[in-house]
Amino acid sequence: RVRRGILPWRRMFCTSQSQDKPIFITTPIFYVNDKPHVGHLYTSLLADSLGRWFRMNGKKVFLSTGTDEHGLKIQKEAAKRKISEKAHCDQHSEQFRQLFDTFGIQYDRFIRTTDDDHKRTVHRMWNLLEKNGFLER
């Protein structure tokens, strides 16, 4: 239930008790089977606007965005273009980065799912989930 005049999320993020806790914001991790379009920009501008609002209110913000570079669609598109999957991903990922830079999106991290640190983190999380019985074969 929303109290009149005070939104729960505003109360939760704008109190003195929460002042030192950073706000983590992420866009979708965009699939690079094709060039970026207005929908990608739209969600990124919303995330950026939210981050700017929190920063204006004195919060620490970490905004993450990036590209997902795995899957059959990427493999097929790269084959159709007669280039390697890596070259295809490199080209499209750079187009996403340029789009965000052109529109002044203030991201802190542009992640690619092919980044070494991303792969290590995914493997650690998978092993942790498996070790604790959250995954079944």
Tab-separated table of C-alpha atoms in Angstrom:
chain	number	residue	atom	x	y	z
A	1	ARG	CA	0.000	0.000	0.000
A	2	VAL	CA	1.316	3.419	-0.932
A	3	ARG	CA	1.092	6.101	1.739
A	4	ARG	CA	-0.281	9.322	0.384
A	5	GLY	CA	2.471	11.498	-1.063
A	6	ILE	CA	5.337	9.103	-0.305
A	7	LEU	CA	6.304	6.419	-2.766
A	8	PRO	CA	7.874	3.357	-1.089
A	9	TRP	CA	10.885	3.296	-3.443
A	10	ARG	CA	11.611	6.967	-2.748
A	11	ARG	CA	11.438	6.386	1.006
A	12	MET	CA	13.617	3.285	0.692
A	13	PHE	CA	16.374	4.930	-1.376
A	14	CYS	CA	16.366	8.480	-0.041
A	15	THR	CA	16.643	7.996	3.703
A	16	SER	CA	19.774	8.801	5.659
A	17	GLN	CA	20.153	5.106	6.610
A	18	SER	CA	20.513	4.101	2.942
A	19	GLN	CA	22.808	6.992	1.968
A	20	ASP	CA	26.020	4.930	1.846
A	21	LYS	CA	24.578	1.944	-0.008
A	22	PRO	CA	25.170	2.127	-3.765
A	23	ILE	CA	22.349	1.753	-6.256
A	24	PHE	CA	23.052	-0.859	-8.936
A	25	ILE	CA	21.210	-0.329	-12.224
A	26	THR	CA	21.461	-2.465	-15.334
A	27	THR	CA	19.992	-2.343	-18.787
A	28	PRO	CA	19.130	-5.572	-20.539
A	29	ILE	CA	22.301	-7.209	-21.812
A	30	PHE	CA	21.651	-6.742	-25.518
A	31	TYR	CA	21.846	-9.586	-28.014
A	32	VAL	CA	24.188	-8.791	-30.927
A	33	ASN	CA	22.573	-10.748	-33.735
A	34	ASP	CA	21.902	-7.398	-35.454
A	35	LYS	CA	22.586	-3.665	-35.168
A	36	PRO	CA	21.178	-1.644	-32.261
A	37	HIS	CA	17.793	0.027	-32.728
A	38	VAL	CA	15.610	2.581	-30.969
A	39	GLY	CA	14.345	0.004	-28.442
A	40	HIS	CA	17.878	-0.583	-27.201
A	41	LEU	CA	18.398	3.158	-26.881
A	42	TYR	CA	15.054	3.604	-25.094
A	43	THR	CA	15.810	1.149	-22.282
A	44	SER	CA	19.322	2.561	-21.923
A	45	LEU	CA	18.056	6.138	-21.675
A	46	LEU	CA	15.578	5.067	-18.988
A	47	ALA	CA	18.342	3.401	-16.969
A	48	ASP	CA	20.610	6.427	-17.447
A	49	SER	CA	17.831	8.815	-16.359
A	50	LEU	CA	17.220	6.775	-13.226
A	51	GLY	CA	20.941	6.787	-12.449
A	52	ARG	CA	21.133	10.554	-12.931
A	53	TRP	CA	18.136	11.076	-10.639
A	54	PHE	CA	19.761	9.032	-7.881
A	55	ARG	CA	23.089	10.871	-8.336
A	56	MET	CA	21.300	14.227	-8.089
A	57	ASN	CA	19.899	12.995	-4.775
A	58	GLY	CA	23.364	12.188	-3.449
A	59	LYS	CA	23.394	8.449	-4.065
A	60	LYS	CA	26.300	6.368	-5.291
A	61	VAL	CA	25.256	4.689	-8.547
A	62	PHE	CA	26.750	1.914	-10.653
A	63	LEU	CA	25.183	1.566	-14.130
A	64	SER	CA	25.970	-1.532	-16.132
A	65	THR	CA	25.125	-2.262	-19.756
A	66	GLY	CA	26.583	-4.460	-22.453
A	67	THR	CA	26.116	-7.212	-24.973
A	68	ASP	CA	25.267	-10.918	-24.913
A	69	GLU	CA	27.489	-12.625	-27.442
A	70	HIS	CA	26.359	-16.241	-27.450
A	71	GLY	CA	23.789	-18.192	-29.367
A	72	LEU	CA	22.679	-19.814	-32.572
A	73	LYS	CA	21.342	-16.563	-34.093
A	74	ILE	CA	24.803	-15.012	-33.828
A	75	GLN	CA	26.397	-18.087	-35.354
A	76	LYS	CA	23.938	-18.055	-38.261
A	77	GLU	CA	24.249	-14.300	-38.870
A	78	ALA	CA	28.061	-14.480	-38.859
A	79	ALA	CA	27.975	-17.402	-41.318
A	80	LYS	CA	25.572	-15.476	-43.571
A	81	ARG	CA	27.978	-12.511	-43.547
A	82	LYS	CA	30.955	-14.878	-44.098
A	83	ILE	CA	32.855	-13.591	-41.053
A	84	SER	CA	33.842	-15.183	-37.757
A	85	GLU	CA	31.440	-15.064	-34.822
A	86	LYS	CA	34.003	-13.040	-32.883
A	87	ALA	CA	34.311	-10.466	-35.698
A	88	HIS	CA	30.529	-10.237	-35.893
A	89	CYS	CA	30.246	-9.698	-32.114
A	90	ASP	CA	33.123	-7.198	-32.085
A	91	GLN	CA	31.437	-5.100	-34.789
A	92	HIS	CA	27.973	-5.081	-33.239
A	93	SER	CA	29.186	-4.637	-29.684
A	94	GLU	CA	31.147	-1.574	-30.786
A	95	GLN	CA	27.990	-0.197	-32.461
A	96	PHE	CA	26.127	-0.499	-29.152
A	97	ARG	CA	28.960	1.235	-27.305
A	98	GLN	CA	29.041	4.048	-29.894
A	99	LEU	CA	25.267	4.505	-29.692
A	100	PHE	CA	25.391	4.873	-25.914
A	101	ASP	CA	28.381	7.211	-26.065
A	102	THR	CA	26.701	9.350	-28.748
A	103	PHE	CA	23.639	9.818	-26.538
A	104	GLY	CA	25.694	10.473	-23.407
A	105	ILE	CA	24.638	7.383	-21.481
A	106	GLN	CA	26.765	7.434	-18.327
A	107	TYR	CA	27.491	3.736	-17.837
A	108	ASP	CA	30.151	2.587	-15.397
A	109	ARG	CA	30.701	-0.776	-17.028
A	110	PHE	CA	30.113	-1.987	-20.557
A	111	ILE	CA	30.249	-5.732	-20.232
A	112	ARG	CA	30.523	-8.304	-22.959
A	113	THR	CA	29.561	-11.863	-22.069
A	114	THR	CA	32.762	-12.954	-23.795
A	115	ASP	CA	34.891	-10.924	-21.319
A	116	ASP	CA	37.222	-13.144	-19.296
A	117	ASP	CA	36.051	-11.767	-15.935
A	118	HIS	CA	32.431	-12.409	-16.924
A	119	LYS	CA	33.217	-16.022	-17.837
A	120	ARG	CA	35.044	-16.582	-14.526
A	121	THR	CA	32.141	-15.110	-12.552
A	122	VAL	CA	29.577	-17.263	-14.361
A	123	HIS	CA	31.651	-20.391	-13.697
A	124	ARG	CA	32.002	-19.490	-10.001
A	125	MET	CA	28.260	-18.883	-9.663
A	126	TRP	CA	27.395	-22.101	-11.527
A	127	ASN	CA	29.716	-24.129	-9.298
A	128	LEU	CA	28.310	-22.490	-6.167
A	129	LEU	CA	24.716	-23.226	-7.223
A	130	GLU	CA	25.630	-26.808	-8.109
A	131	LYS	CA	27.571	-27.359	-4.859
A	132	ASN	CA	24.593	-26.137	-2.789
A	133	GLY	CA	22.051	-28.348	-4.567
A	134	PHE	CA	20.261	-25.673	-6.588
A	135	LEU	CA	20.986	-27.394	-9.921
A	136	GLU	CA	19.853	-30.829	-10.976
A	137	ARG	CA	21.088	-32.882	-13.859
